[in-house]
């Protein structure tokens, strides 16, 4: 009888034992996207912005200190991360890029998770166009509202504003007396927490993508976040000029802050901004980041309160960085460091906590990483590498260089140099090289120096190999 009792007990608990040992209980993913976010925060060694919740997340996971976007424009970057495929001159190369158009045969992350039994939820800005591959979202709230002004004065100014490239222009910043949930980013946060409650009650695994627009222009947030910063102490970029020796295409033809100039009021059509407008923009950017940080804190706390944290990987990323007046630039759209370097944090049960890694990382690495964490077989054509080995041992250097691009420019970046070449079709338009150990702000282009000829040749050959690779059809290998 005693032996029979033991046998029955073992049979009773065996399913639970198998679940814990084989991991058949599906692992949740909380996929947090932030628009236009550069890592000028405490956990990255800068104290410009107040972000206690993101700093806390970094202390609970692994922070990647050399993480980069593969293209510094939102539509293309988001299509790339969701397909795991690198951009090229003809694929994922503009804010209007769609995964469903540029790579219609690709299996996107939301499709992959849906087909593997997950509830796939998209709140806020994930794809640039919310209807891109929308059939593979279990629920989709219709995407972001990027200029939901709450100040009546700002609303009136936009209604009566001059026409820009995307309709009436509005103010570039505001900070009215409203609560945290007046803006769309606040509503998205509440919606996501409520959905997590529903999914837990239904015992459904989820791939939940929550996309914050802040700190994308316009810099709009409740007044208390603006008041967190002393306006007179906000520092301006000390290199608001074209880098010495740099080619024309890297500056005016490639960038010129068109997004800011064409869509917002009180911005000159050309030339440098006044110091006061620059200070207002930097102040507004910082305030928007602090607002977004509080909402992310609410979101993660909601996950913890539901007891879901121990079975959920949190991945926080930005689609690209952002200029705050460096080289006279605002926004992104470049291969300069400010546009391509991003914050990137993974907090996953059973992996490194409170550590950093210097291993180079690209957004295309997200796709295979999430597949490995959830035991899903990825497609064989994706371009990235799983980061789980680094998550187990942060000292591993999985990559020592990354590749990024924007329009005609394509760049290779490692710990020592950033090298960019510009091509329009087959026509070569110029290059630039920066020594990141001596000139991290990239103020002096050294590509034309005779003593750097071998360096230029070395990096040019790397770019040619990558160019030939990305110009092939990744799925059909043509």
PDB file of N, CA and C in Angstrom, residues 359-416:
ATOM      1  N   UNK A 359      29.559  43.817 -25.597  1.00  0.00           N
ATOM      2  CA  UNK A 359      29.419  43.115 -26.875  1.00  0.00           C
ATOM      3  C   UNK A 359      28.545  43.935 -27.811  1.00  0.00           C
ATOM      4  N   UNK A 360      28.985  44.114 -29.042  1.00  0.00           N
ATOM      5  CA  UNK A 360      28.217  44.902 -29.986  1.00  0.00           C
ATOM      6  C   UNK A 360      26.927  44.169 -30.364  1.00  0.00           C
ATOM      7  N   UNK A 361      25.875  44.945 -30.497  1.00  0.00           N
ATOM      8  CA  UNK A 361      24.539  44.393 -30.694  1.00  0.00           C
ATOM      9  C   UNK A 361      23.782  45.247 -31.700  1.00  0.00           C
ATOM     10  N   UNK A 362      22.984  44.578 -32.544  1.00  0.00           N
ATOM     11  CA  UNK A 362      22.143  45.261 -33.527  1.00  0.00           C
ATOM     12  C   UNK A 362      20.695  44.850 -33.306  1.00  0.00           C
ATOM     13  N   UNK A 363      19.769  45.687 -33.743  1.00  0.00           N
ATOM     14  CA  UNK A 363      18.360  45.363 -33.544  1.00  0.00           C
ATOM     15  C   UNK A 363      17.940  44.089 -34.267  1.00  0.00           C
ATOM     16  N   UNK A 364      18.621  43.716 -35.333  1.00  0.00           N
ATOM     17  CA  UNK A 364      18.270  42.455 -35.994  1.00  0.00           C
ATOM     18  C   UNK A 364      18.544  41.246 -35.100  1.00  0.00           C
ATOM     19  N   UNK A 365      19.303  41.429 -34.016  1.00  0.00           N
ATOM     20  CA  UNK A 365      19.569  40.317 -33.096  1.00  0.00           C
ATOM     21  C   UNK A 365      18.374  39.995 -32.196  1.00  0.00           C
ATOM     22  N   UNK A 366      17.392  40.881 -32.174  1.00  0.00           N
ATOM     23  CA  UNK A 366      16.236  40.666 -31.299  1.00  0.00           C
ATOM     24  C   UNK A 366      15.436  39.437 -31.727  1.00  0.00           C
ATOM     25  N   UNK A 367      15.197  39.296 -33.012  1.00  0.00           N
ATOM     26  CA  UNK A 367      14.354  38.208 -33.522  1.00  0.00           C
ATOM     27  C   UNK A 367      14.866  36.834 -33.078  1.00  0.00           C
ATOM     28  N   UNK A 368      16.112  36.474 -33.395  1.00  0.00           N
ATOM     29  CA  UNK A 368      16.578  35.144 -32.973  1.00  0.00           C
ATOM     30  C   UNK A 368      16.672  34.986 -31.463  1.00  0.00           C
ATOM     31  N   UNK A 369      16.914  36.085 -30.744  1.00  0.00           N
ATOM     32  CA  UNK A 369      16.980  36.007 -29.279  1.00  0.00           C
ATOM     33  C   UNK A 369      15.627  35.613 -28.696  1.00  0.00           C
ATOM     34  N   UNK A 370      14.573  36.271 -29.147  1.00  0.00           N
ATOM     35  CA  UNK A 370      13.241  35.943 -28.639  1.00  0.00           C
ATOM     36  C   UNK A 370      12.837  34.529 -29.022  1.00  0.00           C
ATOM     37  N   UNK A 371      13.253  34.082 -30.189  1.00  0.00           N
ATOM     38  CA  UNK A 371      12.970  32.700 -30.586  1.00  0.00           C
ATOM     39  C   UNK A 371      13.635  31.711 -29.634  1.00  0.00           C
ATOM     40  N   UNK A 372      14.904  31.951 -29.319  1.00  0.00           N
ATOM     41  CA  UNK A 372      15.604  31.012 -28.437  1.00  0.00           C
ATOM     42  C   UNK A 372      15.033  31.036 -27.024  1.00  0.00           C
ATOM     43  N   UNK A 373      14.660  32.210 -26.541  1.00  0.00           N
ATOM     44  CA  UNK A 373      14.104  32.304 -25.191  1.00  0.00           C
ATOM     45  C   UNK A 373      12.768  31.580 -25.065  1.00  0.00           C
ATOM     46  N   UNK A 374      12.026  31.495 -26.147  1.00  0.00           N
ATOM     47  CA  UNK A 374      10.702  30.874 -26.104  1.00  0.00           C
ATOM     48  C   UNK A 374      10.672  29.487 -26.738  1.00  0.00           C
ATOM     49  N   UNK A 375      11.802  29.013 -27.226  1.00  0.00           N
ATOM     50  CA  UNK A 375      11.857  27.684 -27.820  1.00  0.00           C
ATOM     51  C   UNK A 375      11.176  27.583 -29.166  1.00  0.00           C
ATOM     52  N   UNK A 376      11.084  28.701 -29.890  1.00  0.00           N
ATOM     53  CA  UNK A 376      10.463  28.714 -31.208  1.00  0.00           C
ATOM     54  C   UNK A 376      11.552  28.674 -32.273  1.00  0.00           C
ATOM     55  N   UNK A 377      11.364  27.838 -33.272  1.00  0.00           N
ATOM     56  CA  UNK A 377      12.340  27.734 -34.358  1.00  0.00           C
ATOM     57  C   UNK A 377      12.229  28.946 -35.273  1.00  0.00           C
ATOM     58  N   UNK A 378      13.312  29.705 -35.446  1.00  0.00           N
ATOM     59  CA  UNK A 378      13.233  30.886 -36.319  1.00  0.00           C
ATOM     60  C   UNK A 378      13.357  30.495 -37.782  1.00  0.00           C
ATOM     61  N   UNK A 379      12.919  31.360 -38.685  1.00  0.00           N
ATOM     62  CA  UNK A 379      13.163  31.114 -40.115  1.00  0.00           C
ATOM     63  C   UNK A 379      14.660  31.064 -40.390  1.00  0.00           C
ATOM     64  N   UNK A 380      15.033  30.352 -41.445  1.00  0.00           N
ATOM     65  CA  UNK A 380      16.469  30.158 -41.701  1.00  0.00           C
ATOM     66  C   UNK A 380      17.120  31.324 -42.432  1.00  0.00           C
ATOM     67  N   UNK A 381      16.356  32.347 -42.790  1.00  0.00           N
ATOM     68  CA  UNK A 381      16.923  33.444 -43.577  1.00  0.00           C
ATOM     69  C   UNK A 381      17.240  34.689 -42.744  1.00  0.00           C
ATOM     70  N   UNK A 382      16.867  34.710 -41.477  1.00  0.00           N
ATOM     71  CA  UNK A 382      17.052  35.947 -40.714  1.00  0.00           C
ATOM     72  C   UNK A 382      18.536  36.248 -40.534  1.00  0.00           C
ATOM     73  N   UNK A 383      18.832  37.532 -40.315  1.00  0.00           N
ATOM     74  CA  UNK A 383      20.214  38.009 -40.367  1.00  0.00           C
ATOM     75  C   UNK A 383      20.899  38.143 -39.010  1.00  0.00           C
ATOM     76  N   UNK A 384      20.167  38.182 -37.926  1.00  0.00           N
ATOM     77  CA  UNK A 384      20.778  38.452 -36.633  1.00  0.00           C
ATOM     78  C   UNK A 384      21.317  37.209 -35.947  1.00  0.00           C
ATOM     79  N   UNK A 385      21.884  37.418 -34.769  1.00  0.00           N
ATOM     80  CA  UNK A 385      22.405  36.331 -33.937  1.00  0.00           C
ATOM     81  C   UNK A 385      21.748  36.392 -32.562  1.00  0.00           C
ATOM     82  N   UNK A 386      21.410  35.232 -32.015  1.00  0.00           N
ATOM     83  CA  UNK A 386      20.800  35.198 -30.690  1.00  0.00           C
ATOM     84  C   UNK A 386      21.773  35.723 -29.645  1.00  0.00           C
ATOM     85  N   UNK A 387      21.243  36.492 -28.706  1.00  0.00           N
ATOM     86  CA  UNK A 387      22.054  37.102 -27.653  1.00  0.00           C
ATOM     87  C   UNK A 387      22.059  36.296 -26.365  1.00  0.00           C
ATOM     88  N   UNK A 388      21.485  35.114 -26.365  1.00  0.00           N
ATOM     89  CA  UNK A 388      21.362  34.375 -25.102  1.00  0.00           C
ATOM     90  C   UNK A 388      22.717  34.001 -24.512  1.00  0.00           C
ATOM     91  N   UNK A 389      23.724  33.765 -25.354  1.00  0.00           N
ATOM     92  CA  UNK A 389      25.051  33.449 -24.814  1.00  0.00           C
ATOM     93  C   UNK A 389      25.604  34.626 -24.028  1.00  0.00           C
ATOM     94  N   UNK A 390      25.355  35.845 -24.504  1.00  0.00           N
ATOM     95  CA  UNK A 390      25.788  37.047 -23.790  1.00  0.00           C
ATOM     96  C   UNK A 390      24.948  37.242 -22.532  1.00  0.00           C
ATOM     97  N   UNK A 391      23.676  36.903 -22.616  1.00  0.00           N
ATOM     98  CA  UNK A 391      22.796  37.023 -21.453  1.00  0.00           C
ATOM     99  C   UNK A 391      23.213  36.068 -20.336  1.00  0.00           C
ATOM    100  N   UNK A 392      23.829  34.956 -20.711  1.00  0.00           N
ATOM    101  CA  UNK A 392      24.351  34.018 -19.706  1.00  0.00           C
ATOM    102  C   UNK A 392      25.707  34.477 -19.180  1.00  0.00           C
ATOM    103  N   UNK A 393      26.515  35.006 -20.073  1.00  0.00           N
ATOM    104  CA  UNK A 393      27.875  35.430 -19.718  1.00  0.00           C
ATOM    105  C   UNK A 393      28.161  36.771 -20.386  1.00  0.00           C
ATOM    106  N   UNK A 394      27.905  37.891 -19.698  1.00  0.00           N
ATOM    107  CA  UNK A 394      28.044  39.216 -20.308  1.00  0.00           C
ATOM    108  C   UNK A 394      29.450  39.565 -20.783  1.00  0.00           C
ATOM    109  N   UNK A 395      30.448  38.793 -20.389  1.00  0.00           N
ATOM    110  CA  UNK A 395      31.809  39.088 -20.841  1.00  0.00           C
ATOM    111  C   UNK A 395      32.068  38.602 -22.258  1.00  0.00           C
ATOM    112  N   UNK A 396      31.187  37.761 -22.776  1.00  0.00           N
ATOM    113  CA  UNK A 396      31.346  37.266 -24.142  1.00  0.00           C
ATOM    114  C   UNK A 396      31.207  38.415 -25.137  1.00  0.00           C
ATOM    115  N   UNK A 397      32.065  38.431 -26.138  1.00  0.00           N
ATOM    116  CA  UNK A 397      31.975  39.415 -27.224  1.00  0.00           C
ATOM    117  C   UNK A 397      31.412  38.702 -28.449  1.00  0.00           C
ATOM    118  N   UNK A 398      30.098  38.695 -28.539  1.00  0.00           N
ATOM    119  CA  UNK A 398      29.445  37.992 -29.641  1.00  0.00           C
ATOM    120  C   UNK A 398      29.751  38.668 -30.972  1.00  0.00           C
ATOM    121  N   UNK A 399      29.764  39.992 -30.983  1.00  0.00           N
ATOM    122  CA  UNK A 399      30.119  40.771 -32.167  1.00  0.00           C
ATOM    123  C   UNK A 399      31.076  41.871 -31.755  1.00  0.00           C
ATOM    124  N   UNK A 400      31.927  42.278 -32.661  1.00  0.00           N
ATOM    125  CA  UNK A 400      32.812  43.403 -32.363  1.00  0.00           C
ATOM    126  C   UNK A 400      32.618  44.556 -33.340  1.00  0.00           C
ATOM    127  N   UNK A 401      31.549  44.472 -34.157  1.00  0.00           N
ATOM    128  CA  UNK A 401      31.218  45.564 -35.055  1.00  0.00           C
ATOM    129  C   UNK A 401      29.754  45.447 -35.463  1.00  0.00           C
ATOM    130  N   UNK A 402      29.201  46.571 -35.916  1.00  0.00           N
ATOM    131  CA  UNK A 402      27.815  46.584 -36.393  1.00  0.00           C
ATOM    132  C   UNK A 402      27.740  47.318 -37.722  1.00  0.00           C
ATOM    133  N   UNK A 403      26.632  47.090 -38.427  1.00  0.00           N
ATOM    134  CA  UNK A 403      26.412  47.744 -39.708  1.00  0.00           C
ATOM    135  C   UNK A 403      25.095  48.505 -39.656  1.00  0.00           C
ATOM    136  N   UNK A 404      25.130  49.718 -40.122  1.00  0.00           N
ATOM    137  CA  UNK A 404      23.938  50.555 -40.106  1.00  0.00           C
ATOM    138  C   UNK A 404      23.930  51.404 -41.361  1.00  0.00           C
ATOM    139  N   UNK A 405      22.803  52.080 -41.624  1.00  0.00           N
ATOM    140  CA  UNK A 405      22.716  52.860 -42.844  1.00  0.00           C
ATOM    141  C   UNK A 405      21.623  53.909 -42.706  1.00  0.00           C
ATOM    142  N   UNK A 406      21.614  54.853 -43.640  1.00  0.00           N
ATOM    143  CA  UNK A 406      20.471  55.724 -43.870  1.00  0.00           C
ATOM    144  C   UNK A 406      20.561  56.258 -45.292  1.00  0.00           C
ATOM    145  N   UNK A 407      19.493  56.051 -46.067  1.00  0.00           N
ATOM    146  CA  UNK A 407      19.437  56.483 -47.464  1.00  0.00           C
ATOM    147  C   UNK A 407      20.699  56.049 -48.216  1.00  0.00           C
ATOM    148  N   UNK A 408      21.480  57.031 -48.733  1.00  0.00           N
ATOM    149  CA  UNK A 408      22.671  56.665 -49.519  1.00  0.00           C
ATOM    150  C   UNK A 408      23.861  56.255 -48.661  1.00  0.00           C
ATOM    151  N   UNK A 409      23.792  56.485 -47.344  1.00  0.00           N
ATOM    152  CA  UNK A 409      24.921  56.195 -46.475  1.00  0.00           C
ATOM    153  C   UNK A 409      24.842  54.820 -45.851  1.00  0.00           C
ATOM    154  N   UNK A 410      25.983  54.152 -45.766  1.00  0.00           N
ATOM    155  CA  UNK A 410      26.069  52.874 -45.054  1.00  0.00           C
ATOM    156  C   UNK A 410      27.360  52.880 -44.247  1.00  0.00           C
ATOM    157  N   UNK A 411      27.291  52.330 -43.033  1.00  0.00           N
ATOM    158  CA  UNK A 411      28.418  52.473 -42.111  1.00  0.00           C
ATOM    159  C   UNK A 411      28.726  51.182 -41.387  1.00  0.00           C
ATOM    160  N   UNK A 412      29.997  51.038 -41.047  1.00  0.00           N
ATOM    161  CA  UNK A 412      30.447  49.995 -40.138  1.00  0.00           C
ATOM    162  C   UNK A 412      31.033  50.710 -38.923  1.00  0.00           C
ATOM    163  N   UNK A 413      30.675  50.227 -37.730  1.00  0.00           N
ATOM    164  CA  UNK A 413      31.123  50.850 -36.487  1.00  0.00           C
ATOM    165  C   UNK A 413      31.666  49.766 -35.578  1.00  0.00           C
ATOM    166  N   UNK A 414      32.844  50.025 -35.004  1.00  0.00           N
ATOM    167  CA  UNK A 414      33.380  49.121 -33.986  1.00  0.00           C
ATOM    168  C   UNK A 414      33.852  49.961 -32.805  1.00  0.00           C
ATOM    169  N   UNK A 415      34.652  49.379 -31.927  1.00  0.00           N
ATOM    170  CA  UNK A 415      35.071  50.104 -30.727  1.00  0.00           C
ATOM    171  C   UNK A 415      36.029  51.246 -31.036  1.00  0.00           C
ATOM    172  N   UNK A 416      36.627  51.238 -32.218  1.00  0.00           N
ATOM    173  CA  UNK A 416      37.659  52.214 -32.535  1.00  0.00           C
ATOM    174  C   UNK A 416      37.244  53.254 -33.572  1.00  0.00           C
TER     175      UNK A 416
END
